[in-house]
PDB file of C-alpha atoms in Angstrom:
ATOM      1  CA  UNK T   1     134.411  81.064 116.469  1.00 87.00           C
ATOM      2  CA  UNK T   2     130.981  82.889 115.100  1.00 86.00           C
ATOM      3  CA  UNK T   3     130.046  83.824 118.288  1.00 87.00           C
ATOM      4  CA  UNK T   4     133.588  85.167 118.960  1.00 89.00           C
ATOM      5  CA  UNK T   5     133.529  87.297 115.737  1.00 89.00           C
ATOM      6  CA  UNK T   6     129.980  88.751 116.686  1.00 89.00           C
ATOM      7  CA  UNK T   7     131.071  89.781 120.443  1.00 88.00           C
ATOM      8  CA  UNK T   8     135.025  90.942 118.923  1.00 87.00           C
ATOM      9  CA  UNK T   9     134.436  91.913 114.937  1.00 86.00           C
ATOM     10  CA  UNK T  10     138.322  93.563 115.439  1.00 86.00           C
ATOM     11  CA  UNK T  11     139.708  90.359 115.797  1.00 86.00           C
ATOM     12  CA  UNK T  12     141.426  88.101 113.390  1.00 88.00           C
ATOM     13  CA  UNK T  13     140.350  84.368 113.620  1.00 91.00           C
ATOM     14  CA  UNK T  14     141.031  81.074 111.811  1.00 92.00           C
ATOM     15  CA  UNK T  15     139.349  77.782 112.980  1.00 94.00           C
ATOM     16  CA  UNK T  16     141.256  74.573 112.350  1.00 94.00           C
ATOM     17  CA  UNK T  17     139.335  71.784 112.568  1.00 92.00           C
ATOM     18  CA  UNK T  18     141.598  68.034 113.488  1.00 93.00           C
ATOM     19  CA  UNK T  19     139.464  66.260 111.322  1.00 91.00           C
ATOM     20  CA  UNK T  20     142.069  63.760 110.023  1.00 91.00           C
ATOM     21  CA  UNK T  21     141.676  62.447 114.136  1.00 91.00           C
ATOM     22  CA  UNK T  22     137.986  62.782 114.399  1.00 88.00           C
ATOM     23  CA  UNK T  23     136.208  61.670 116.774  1.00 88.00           C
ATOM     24  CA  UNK T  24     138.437  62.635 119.648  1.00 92.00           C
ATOM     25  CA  UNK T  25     135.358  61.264 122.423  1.00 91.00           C
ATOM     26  CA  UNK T  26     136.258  57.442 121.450  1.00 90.00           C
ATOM     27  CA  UNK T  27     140.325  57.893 121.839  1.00 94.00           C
ATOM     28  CA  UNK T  28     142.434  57.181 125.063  1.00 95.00           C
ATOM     29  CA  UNK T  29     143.716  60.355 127.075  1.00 95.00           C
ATOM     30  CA  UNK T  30     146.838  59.789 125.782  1.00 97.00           C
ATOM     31  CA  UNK T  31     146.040  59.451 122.216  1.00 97.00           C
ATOM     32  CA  UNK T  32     143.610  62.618 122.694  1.00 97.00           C
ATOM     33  CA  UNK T  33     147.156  64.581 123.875  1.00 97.00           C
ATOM     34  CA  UNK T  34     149.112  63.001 121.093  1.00 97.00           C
ATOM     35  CA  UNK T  35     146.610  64.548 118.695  1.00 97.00           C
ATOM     36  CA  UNK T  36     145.853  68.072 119.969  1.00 97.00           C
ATOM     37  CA  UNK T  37     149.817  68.657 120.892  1.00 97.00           C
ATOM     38  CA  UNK T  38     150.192  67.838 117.267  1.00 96.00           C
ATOM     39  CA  UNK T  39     147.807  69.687 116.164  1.00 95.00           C
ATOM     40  CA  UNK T  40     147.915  72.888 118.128  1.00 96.00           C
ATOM     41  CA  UNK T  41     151.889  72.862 117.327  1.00 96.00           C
ATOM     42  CA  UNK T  42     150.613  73.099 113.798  1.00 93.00           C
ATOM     43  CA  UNK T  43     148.276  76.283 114.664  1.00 94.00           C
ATOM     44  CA  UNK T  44     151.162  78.244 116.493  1.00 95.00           C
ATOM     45  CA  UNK T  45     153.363  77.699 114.120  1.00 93.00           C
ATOM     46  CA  UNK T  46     151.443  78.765 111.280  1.00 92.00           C
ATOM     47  CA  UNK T  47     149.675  81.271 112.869  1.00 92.00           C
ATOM     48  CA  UNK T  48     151.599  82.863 115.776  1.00 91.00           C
ATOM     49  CA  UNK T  49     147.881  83.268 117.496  1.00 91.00           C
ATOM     50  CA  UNK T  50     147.332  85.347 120.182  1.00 90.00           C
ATOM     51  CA  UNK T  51     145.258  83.048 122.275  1.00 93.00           C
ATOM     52  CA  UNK T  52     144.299  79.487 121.645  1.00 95.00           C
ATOM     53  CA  UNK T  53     140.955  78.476 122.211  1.00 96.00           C
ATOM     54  CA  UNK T  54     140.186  74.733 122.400  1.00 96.00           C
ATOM     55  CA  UNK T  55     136.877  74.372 121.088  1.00 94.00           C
ATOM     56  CA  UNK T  56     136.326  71.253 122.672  1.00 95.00           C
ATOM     57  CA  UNK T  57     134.985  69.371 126.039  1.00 97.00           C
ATOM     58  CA  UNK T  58     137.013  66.632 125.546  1.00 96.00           C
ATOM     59  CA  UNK T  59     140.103  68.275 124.769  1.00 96.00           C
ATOM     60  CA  UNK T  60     139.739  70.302 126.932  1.00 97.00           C
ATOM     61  CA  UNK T  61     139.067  68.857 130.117  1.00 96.00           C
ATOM     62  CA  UNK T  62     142.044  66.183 128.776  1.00 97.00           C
ATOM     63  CA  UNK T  63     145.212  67.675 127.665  1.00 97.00           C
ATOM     64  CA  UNK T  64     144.913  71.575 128.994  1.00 97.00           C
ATOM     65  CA  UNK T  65     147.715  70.825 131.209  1.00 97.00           C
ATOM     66  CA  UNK T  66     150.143  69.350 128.703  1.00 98.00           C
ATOM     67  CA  UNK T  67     148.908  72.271 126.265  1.00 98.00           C
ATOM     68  CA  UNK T  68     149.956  74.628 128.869  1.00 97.00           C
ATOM     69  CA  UNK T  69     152.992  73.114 129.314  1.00 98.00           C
ATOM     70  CA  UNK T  70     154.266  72.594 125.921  1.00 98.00           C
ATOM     71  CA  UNK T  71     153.235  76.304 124.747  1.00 97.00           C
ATOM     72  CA  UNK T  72     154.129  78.363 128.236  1.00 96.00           C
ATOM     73  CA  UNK T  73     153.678  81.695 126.462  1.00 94.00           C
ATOM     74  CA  UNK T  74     150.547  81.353 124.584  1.00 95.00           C
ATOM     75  CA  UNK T  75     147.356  81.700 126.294  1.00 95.00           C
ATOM     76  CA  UNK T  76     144.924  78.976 125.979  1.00 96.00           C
ATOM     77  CA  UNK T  77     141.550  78.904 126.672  1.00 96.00           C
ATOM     78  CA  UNK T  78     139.273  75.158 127.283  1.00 96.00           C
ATOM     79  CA  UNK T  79     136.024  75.218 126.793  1.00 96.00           C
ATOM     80  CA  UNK T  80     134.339  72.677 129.712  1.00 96.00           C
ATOM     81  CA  UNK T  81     130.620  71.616 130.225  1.00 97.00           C
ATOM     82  CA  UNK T  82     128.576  74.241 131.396  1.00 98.00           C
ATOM     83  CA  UNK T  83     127.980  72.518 134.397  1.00 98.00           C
ATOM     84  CA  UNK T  84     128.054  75.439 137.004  1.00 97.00           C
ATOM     85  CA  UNK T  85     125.499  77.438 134.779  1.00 97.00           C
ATOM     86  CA  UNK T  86     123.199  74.614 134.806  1.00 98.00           C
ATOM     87  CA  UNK T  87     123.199  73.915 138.543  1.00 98.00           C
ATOM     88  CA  UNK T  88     122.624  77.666 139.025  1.00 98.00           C
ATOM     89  CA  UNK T  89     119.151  77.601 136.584  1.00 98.00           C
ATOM     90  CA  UNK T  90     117.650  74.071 137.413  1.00 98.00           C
ATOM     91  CA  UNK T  91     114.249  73.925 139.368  1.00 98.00           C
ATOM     92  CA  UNK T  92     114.322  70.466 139.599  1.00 98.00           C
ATOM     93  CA  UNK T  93     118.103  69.396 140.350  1.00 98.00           C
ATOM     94  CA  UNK T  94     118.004  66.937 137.287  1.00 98.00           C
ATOM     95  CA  UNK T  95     120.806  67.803 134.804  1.00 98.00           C
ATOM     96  CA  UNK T  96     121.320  66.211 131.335  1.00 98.00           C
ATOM     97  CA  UNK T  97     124.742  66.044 130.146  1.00 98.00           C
ATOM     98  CA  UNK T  98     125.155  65.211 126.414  1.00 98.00           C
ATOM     99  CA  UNK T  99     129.310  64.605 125.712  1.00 97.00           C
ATOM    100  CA  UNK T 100     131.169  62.194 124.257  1.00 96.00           C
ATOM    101  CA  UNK T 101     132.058  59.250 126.218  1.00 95.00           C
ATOM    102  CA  UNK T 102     136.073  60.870 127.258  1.00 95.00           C
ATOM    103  CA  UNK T 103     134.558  63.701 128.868  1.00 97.00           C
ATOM    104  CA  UNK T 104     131.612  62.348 130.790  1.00 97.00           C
ATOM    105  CA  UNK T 105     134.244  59.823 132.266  1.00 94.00           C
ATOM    106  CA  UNK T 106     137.021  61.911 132.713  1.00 96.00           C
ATOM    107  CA  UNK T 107     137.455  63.038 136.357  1.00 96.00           C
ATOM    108  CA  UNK T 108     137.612  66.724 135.664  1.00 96.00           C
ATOM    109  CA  UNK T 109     133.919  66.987 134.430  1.00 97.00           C
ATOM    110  CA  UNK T 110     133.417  64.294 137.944  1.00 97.00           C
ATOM    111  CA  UNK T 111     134.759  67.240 139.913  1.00 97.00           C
ATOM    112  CA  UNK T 112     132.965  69.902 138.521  1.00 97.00           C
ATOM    113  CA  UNK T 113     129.633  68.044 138.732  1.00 98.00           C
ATOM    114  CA  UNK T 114     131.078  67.577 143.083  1.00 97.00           C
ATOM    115  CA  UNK T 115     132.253  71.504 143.137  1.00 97.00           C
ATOM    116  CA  UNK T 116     128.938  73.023 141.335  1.00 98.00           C
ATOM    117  CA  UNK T 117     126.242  70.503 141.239  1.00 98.00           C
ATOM    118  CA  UNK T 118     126.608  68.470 144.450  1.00 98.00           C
ATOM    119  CA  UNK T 119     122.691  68.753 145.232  1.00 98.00           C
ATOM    120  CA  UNK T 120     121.673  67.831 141.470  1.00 98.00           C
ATOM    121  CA  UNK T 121     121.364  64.702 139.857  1.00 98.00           C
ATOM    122  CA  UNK T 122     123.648  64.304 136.610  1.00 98.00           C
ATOM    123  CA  UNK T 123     122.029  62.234 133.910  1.00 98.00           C
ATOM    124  CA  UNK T 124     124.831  61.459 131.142  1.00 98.00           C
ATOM    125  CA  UNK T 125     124.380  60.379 127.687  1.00 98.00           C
ATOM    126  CA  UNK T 126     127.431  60.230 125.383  1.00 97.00           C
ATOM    127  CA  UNK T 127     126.245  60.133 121.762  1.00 96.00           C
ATOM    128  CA  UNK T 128     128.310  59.247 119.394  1.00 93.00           C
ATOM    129  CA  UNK T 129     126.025  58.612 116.672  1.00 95.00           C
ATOM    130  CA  UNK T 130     124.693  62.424 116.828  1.00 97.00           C
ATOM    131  CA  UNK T 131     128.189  63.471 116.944  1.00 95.00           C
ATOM    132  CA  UNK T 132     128.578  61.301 113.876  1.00 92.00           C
ATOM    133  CA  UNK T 133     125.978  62.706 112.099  1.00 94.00           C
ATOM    134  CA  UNK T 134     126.712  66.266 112.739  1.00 93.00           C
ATOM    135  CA  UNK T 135     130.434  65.877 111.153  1.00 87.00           C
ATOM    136  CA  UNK T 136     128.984  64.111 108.088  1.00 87.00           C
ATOM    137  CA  UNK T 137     125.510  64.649 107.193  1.00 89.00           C
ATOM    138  CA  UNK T 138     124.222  67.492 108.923  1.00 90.00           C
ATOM    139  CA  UNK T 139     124.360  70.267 106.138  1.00 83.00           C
ATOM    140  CA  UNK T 140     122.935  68.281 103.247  1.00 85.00           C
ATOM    141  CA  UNK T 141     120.187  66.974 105.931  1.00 92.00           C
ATOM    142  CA  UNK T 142     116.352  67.442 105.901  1.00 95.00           C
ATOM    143  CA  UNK T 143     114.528  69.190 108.810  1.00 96.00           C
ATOM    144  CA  UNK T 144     113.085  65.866 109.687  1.00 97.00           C
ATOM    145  CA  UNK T 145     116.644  63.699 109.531  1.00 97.00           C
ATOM    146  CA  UNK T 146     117.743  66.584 111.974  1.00 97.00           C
ATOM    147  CA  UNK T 147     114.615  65.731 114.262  1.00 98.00           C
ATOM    148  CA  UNK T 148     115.343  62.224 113.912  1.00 98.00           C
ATOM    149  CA  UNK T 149     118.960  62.609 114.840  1.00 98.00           C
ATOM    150  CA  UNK T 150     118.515  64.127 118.188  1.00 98.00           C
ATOM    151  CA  UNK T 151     115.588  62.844 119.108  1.00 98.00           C
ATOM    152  CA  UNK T 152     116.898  59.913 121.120  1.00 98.00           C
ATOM    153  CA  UNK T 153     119.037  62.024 123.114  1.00 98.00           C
ATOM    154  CA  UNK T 154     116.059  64.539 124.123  1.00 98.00           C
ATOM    155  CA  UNK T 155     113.420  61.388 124.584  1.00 98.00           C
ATOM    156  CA  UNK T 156     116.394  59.841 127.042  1.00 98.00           C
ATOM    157  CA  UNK T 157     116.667  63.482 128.878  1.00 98.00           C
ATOM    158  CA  UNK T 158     113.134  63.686 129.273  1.00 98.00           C
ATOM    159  CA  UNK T 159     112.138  60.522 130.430  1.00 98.00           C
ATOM    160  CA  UNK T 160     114.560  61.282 132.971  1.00 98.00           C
ATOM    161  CA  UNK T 161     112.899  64.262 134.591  1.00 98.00           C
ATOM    162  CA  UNK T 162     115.706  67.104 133.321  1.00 98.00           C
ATOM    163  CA  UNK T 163     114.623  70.101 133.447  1.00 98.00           C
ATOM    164  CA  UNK T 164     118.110  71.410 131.824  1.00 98.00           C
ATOM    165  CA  UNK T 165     120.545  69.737 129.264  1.00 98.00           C
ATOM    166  CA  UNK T 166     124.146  70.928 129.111  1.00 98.00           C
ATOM    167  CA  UNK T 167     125.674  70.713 125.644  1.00 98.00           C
ATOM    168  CA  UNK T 168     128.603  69.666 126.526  1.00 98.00           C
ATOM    169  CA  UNK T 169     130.423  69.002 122.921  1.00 96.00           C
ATOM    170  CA  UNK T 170     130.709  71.854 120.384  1.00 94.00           C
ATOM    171  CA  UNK T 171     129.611  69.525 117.949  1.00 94.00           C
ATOM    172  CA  UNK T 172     125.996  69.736 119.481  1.00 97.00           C
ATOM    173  CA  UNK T 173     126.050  73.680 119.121  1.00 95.00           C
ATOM    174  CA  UNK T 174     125.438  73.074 114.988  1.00 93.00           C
ATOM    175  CA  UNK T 175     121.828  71.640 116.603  1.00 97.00           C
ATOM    176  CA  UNK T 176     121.297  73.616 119.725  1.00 97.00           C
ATOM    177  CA  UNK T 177     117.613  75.190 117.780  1.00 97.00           C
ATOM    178  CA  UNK T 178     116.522  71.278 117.023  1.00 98.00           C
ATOM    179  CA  UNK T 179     116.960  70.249 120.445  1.00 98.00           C
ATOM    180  CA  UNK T 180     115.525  73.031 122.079  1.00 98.00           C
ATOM    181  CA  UNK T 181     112.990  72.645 119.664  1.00 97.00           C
ATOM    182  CA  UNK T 182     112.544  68.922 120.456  1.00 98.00           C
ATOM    183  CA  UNK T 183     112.514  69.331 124.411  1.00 98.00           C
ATOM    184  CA  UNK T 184     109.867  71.768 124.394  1.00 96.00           C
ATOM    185  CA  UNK T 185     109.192  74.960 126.400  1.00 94.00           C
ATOM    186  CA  UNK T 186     110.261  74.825 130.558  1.00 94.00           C
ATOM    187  CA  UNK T 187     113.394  72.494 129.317  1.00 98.00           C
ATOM    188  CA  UNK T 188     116.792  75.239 129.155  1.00 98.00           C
ATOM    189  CA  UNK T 189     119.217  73.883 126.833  1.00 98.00           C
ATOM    190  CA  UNK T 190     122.878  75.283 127.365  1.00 98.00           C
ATOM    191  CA  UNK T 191     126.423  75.448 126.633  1.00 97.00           C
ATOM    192  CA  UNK T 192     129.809  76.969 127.720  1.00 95.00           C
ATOM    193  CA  UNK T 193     130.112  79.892 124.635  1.00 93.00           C
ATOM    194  CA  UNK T 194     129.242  83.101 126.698  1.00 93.00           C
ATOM    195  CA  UNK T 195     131.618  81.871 129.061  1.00 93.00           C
ATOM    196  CA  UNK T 196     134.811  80.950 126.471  1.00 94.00           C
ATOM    197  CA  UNK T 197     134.287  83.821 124.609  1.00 93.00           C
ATOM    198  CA  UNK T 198     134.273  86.372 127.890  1.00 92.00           C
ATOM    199  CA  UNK T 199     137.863  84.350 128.886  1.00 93.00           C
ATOM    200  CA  UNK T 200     139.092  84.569 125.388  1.00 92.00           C
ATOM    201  CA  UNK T 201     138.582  88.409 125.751  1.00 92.00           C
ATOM    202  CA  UNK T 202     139.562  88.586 129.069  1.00 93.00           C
ATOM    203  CA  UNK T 203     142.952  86.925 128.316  1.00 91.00           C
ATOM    204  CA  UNK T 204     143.658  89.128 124.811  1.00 86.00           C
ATOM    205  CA  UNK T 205     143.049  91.946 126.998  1.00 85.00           C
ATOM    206  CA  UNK T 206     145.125  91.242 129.947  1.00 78.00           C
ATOM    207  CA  UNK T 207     148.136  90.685 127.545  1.00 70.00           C
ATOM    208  CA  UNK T 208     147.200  94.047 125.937  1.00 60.00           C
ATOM    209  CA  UNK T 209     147.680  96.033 128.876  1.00 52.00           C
ATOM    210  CA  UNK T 210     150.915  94.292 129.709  1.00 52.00           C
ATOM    211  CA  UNK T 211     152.025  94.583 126.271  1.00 48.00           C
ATOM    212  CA  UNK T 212     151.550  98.826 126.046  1.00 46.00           C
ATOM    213  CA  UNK T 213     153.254  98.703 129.469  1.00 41.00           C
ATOM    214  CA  UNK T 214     156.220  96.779 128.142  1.00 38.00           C
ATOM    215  CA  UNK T 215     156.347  99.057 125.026  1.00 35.00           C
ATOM    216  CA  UNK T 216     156.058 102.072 127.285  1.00 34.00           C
ATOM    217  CA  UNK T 217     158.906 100.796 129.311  1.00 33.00           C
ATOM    218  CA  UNK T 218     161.614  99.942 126.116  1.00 28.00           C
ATOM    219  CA  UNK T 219     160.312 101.284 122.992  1.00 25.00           C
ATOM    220  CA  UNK T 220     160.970  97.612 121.599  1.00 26.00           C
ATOM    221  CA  UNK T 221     158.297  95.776 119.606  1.00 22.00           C
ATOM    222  CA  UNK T 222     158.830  92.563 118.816  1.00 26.00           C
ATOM    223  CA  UNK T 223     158.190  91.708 115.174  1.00 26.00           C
ATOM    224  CA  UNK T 224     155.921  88.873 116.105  1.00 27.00           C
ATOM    225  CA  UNK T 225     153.400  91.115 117.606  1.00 27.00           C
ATOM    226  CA  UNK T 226     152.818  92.833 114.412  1.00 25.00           C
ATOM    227  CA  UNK T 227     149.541  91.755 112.300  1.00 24.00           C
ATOM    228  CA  UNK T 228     149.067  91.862 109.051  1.00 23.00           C
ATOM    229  CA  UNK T 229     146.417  94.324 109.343  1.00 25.00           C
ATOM    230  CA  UNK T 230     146.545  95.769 112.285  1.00 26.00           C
ATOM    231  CA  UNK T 231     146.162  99.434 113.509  1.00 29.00           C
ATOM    232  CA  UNK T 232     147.982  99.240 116.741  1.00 34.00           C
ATOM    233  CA  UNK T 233     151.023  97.112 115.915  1.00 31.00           C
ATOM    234  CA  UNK T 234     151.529  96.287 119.501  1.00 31.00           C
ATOM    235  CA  UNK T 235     148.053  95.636 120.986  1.00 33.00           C
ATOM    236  CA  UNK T 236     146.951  93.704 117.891  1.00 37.00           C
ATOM    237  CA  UNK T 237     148.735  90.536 117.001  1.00 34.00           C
ATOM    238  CA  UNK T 238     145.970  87.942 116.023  1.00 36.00           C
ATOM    239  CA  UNK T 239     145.700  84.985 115.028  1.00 36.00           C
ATOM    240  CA  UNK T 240     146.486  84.655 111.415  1.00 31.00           C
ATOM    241  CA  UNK T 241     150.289  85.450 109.495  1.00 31.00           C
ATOM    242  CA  UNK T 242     150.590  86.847 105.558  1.00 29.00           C
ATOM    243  CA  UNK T 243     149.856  84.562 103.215  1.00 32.00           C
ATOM    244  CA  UNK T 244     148.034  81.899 105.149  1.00 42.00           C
ATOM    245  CA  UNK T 245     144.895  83.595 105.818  1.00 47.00           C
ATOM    246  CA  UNK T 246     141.849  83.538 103.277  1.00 53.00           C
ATOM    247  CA  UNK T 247     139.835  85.966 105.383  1.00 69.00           C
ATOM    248  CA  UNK T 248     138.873  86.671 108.737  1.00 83.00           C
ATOM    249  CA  UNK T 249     137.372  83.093 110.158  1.00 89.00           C
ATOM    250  CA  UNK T 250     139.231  81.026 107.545  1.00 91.00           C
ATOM    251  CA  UNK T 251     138.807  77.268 108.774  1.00 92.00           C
ATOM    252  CA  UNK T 252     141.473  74.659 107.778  1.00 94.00           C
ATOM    253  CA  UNK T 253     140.936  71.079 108.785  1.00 93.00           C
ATOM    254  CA  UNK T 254     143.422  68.607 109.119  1.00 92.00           C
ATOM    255  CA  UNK T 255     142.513  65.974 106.567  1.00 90.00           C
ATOM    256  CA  UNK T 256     139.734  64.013 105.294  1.00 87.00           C
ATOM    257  CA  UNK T 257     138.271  60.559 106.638  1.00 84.00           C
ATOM    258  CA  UNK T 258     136.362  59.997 103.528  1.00 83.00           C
ATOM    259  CA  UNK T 259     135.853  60.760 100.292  1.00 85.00           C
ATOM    260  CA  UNK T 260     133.152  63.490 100.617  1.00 85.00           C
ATOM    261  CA  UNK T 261     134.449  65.446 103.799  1.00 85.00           C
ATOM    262  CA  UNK T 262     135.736  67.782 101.392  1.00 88.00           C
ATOM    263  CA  UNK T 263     132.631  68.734  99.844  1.00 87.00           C
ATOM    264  CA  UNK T 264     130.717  68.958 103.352  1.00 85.00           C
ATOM    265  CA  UNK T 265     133.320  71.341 104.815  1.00 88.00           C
ATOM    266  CA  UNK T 266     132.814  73.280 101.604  1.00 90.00           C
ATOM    267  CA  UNK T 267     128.717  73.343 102.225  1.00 86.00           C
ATOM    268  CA  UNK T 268     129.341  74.327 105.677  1.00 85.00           C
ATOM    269  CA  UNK T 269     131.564  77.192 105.105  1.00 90.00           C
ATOM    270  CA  UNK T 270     129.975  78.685 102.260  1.00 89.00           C
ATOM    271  CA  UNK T 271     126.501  78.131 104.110  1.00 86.00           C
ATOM    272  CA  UNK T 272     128.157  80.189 107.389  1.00 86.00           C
ATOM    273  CA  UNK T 273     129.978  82.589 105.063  1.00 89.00           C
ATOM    274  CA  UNK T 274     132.896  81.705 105.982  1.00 90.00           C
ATOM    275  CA  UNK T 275     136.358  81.298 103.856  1.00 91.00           C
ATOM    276  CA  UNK T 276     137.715  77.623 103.254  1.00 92.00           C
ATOM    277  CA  UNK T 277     141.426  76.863 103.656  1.00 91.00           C
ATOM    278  CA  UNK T 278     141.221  73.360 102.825  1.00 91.00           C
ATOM    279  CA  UNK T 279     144.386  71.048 104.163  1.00 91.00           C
ATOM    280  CA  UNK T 280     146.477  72.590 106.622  1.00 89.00           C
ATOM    281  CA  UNK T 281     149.940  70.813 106.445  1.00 77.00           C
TER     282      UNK T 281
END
């Protein structure tokens, strides 16, 4: 969401976070639709967004489809392993991929690694435990807990012969600087944001132009395109509705697994600058 508000400061966001369901990269495809039609139900229908962005592999290379299907007119954007990018900037043809367990199995990321990396080598690690310690004890964390935590996963990479490690859970991007800073120089460590955040734009655009033409055409603007503080009533209907919005890049999250989640969201958003919600019911 940061990197969306740098590229698009106009635009309203919230980030809702499913933590009541964390982690999604141990559940079965069908409990990972369950949860994110449940959960991105609760986003439209508090929210009225825009676009959708699924800010997650596993997710996302999971239960687009049925997202799709179950919300025909608003645009949703996955966020997949970087897998393309990382066949098109390896010397050596040895890719890392660190994921959860769901997505490194699932046979979407198999055909991407067939369609864009058919001459490489894939090395998978799903890492739960760094995932783990990301959503709990990341932000209260000294600099050498953080080296410790990823320091498995680069070791495993390198002793592997990868020359390039795809991040492919958004968890990871909280540590992208450690584990660039653990593999060392001549090792490129990636991810899919560029790419999200160019479709995200892409797709708020397209709508845009269709939406001024369908204004043009019958002077008729729907009520739910208007934003609470928007200049161009018809072009700028973002994420967020009156009264549910703290500021621009609120984050809610869904519920807590223990009893200090609350106060580690709160570290995290006030350490980002960012607005806390809290529940989102």
């Amino acid at each position: 969401m940061q990197h969306l508000m740098e590229r698009a400061p106009e635009r309203q966001c919230v980030y809702v976070a499913d933590s009541a369901h964390f982690p999604y990269g141990e559940k079965t495809p069908a409990e990972i639709i369950e949860h994110a039609l449940a959960a991105t139900t609760l986003i439209v229908r508090q929210f009225s967004p825009r676009a959708v962005i699924i800010a997650c592999n596993t997710i996302s290379v999971t239960a687009l489809p049925a997202l799709r299907a179950a919300f025909p007119t608003v645009p949703i954007v996955g966020t997949v392993p970087a897998i393309k990018r990382a066949a098109a900037i390896s010397r050596n043809r040895r890719i890392g991929l660190l994921a959860t367990r769901a997505t490194i199995a699932h046979p979407y990321t198999v055909q991407l690694e067939q369609r864009f990396a058919a001459d490489c080598t894939i090395v998978p690690r799903a890492d739960g435990t760094l995932i783990a310690f990301i959503e709990h004890d990341l932000f209260g964390a000294s600099a050498v807990a953080r080296h410790n935590a990823v320091a498995p996963a680069v070791s495993y990479f390198l002793e592997h012969g990868c020359d390039t490690i795809v991040l492919a859970c958004t968890h990871f991007l909280h540590m992208a600087e450690d584990i660039a800073q653990a593999a060392g120089a001549g090792i490129a460590v990636i991810d899919s944001r560029d790419g999200v955040v160019r479709q995200a734009l892409a797709v708020i655009a397209h709508e845009t132009i269709g939406a001024k033409t369908s204004c043009s055409n019958t002077c008729n603007i729907e009520e739910g395109r208007k934003s609470a503080v928007s200049q161009d009533p018809v072009t700028d209907r973002h994420a967020l509705s009156v009264g549910h919005i703290l500021g621009n890049g609120t984050v809610y999250v869904s519920g807590f697994t223990r009893p200090a989640d609350e106060a580690e969201y709160c570290t995290l958003c006030a350490r980002l600058q960012l607005p806390f919600g809290g529940l989102l019911q």
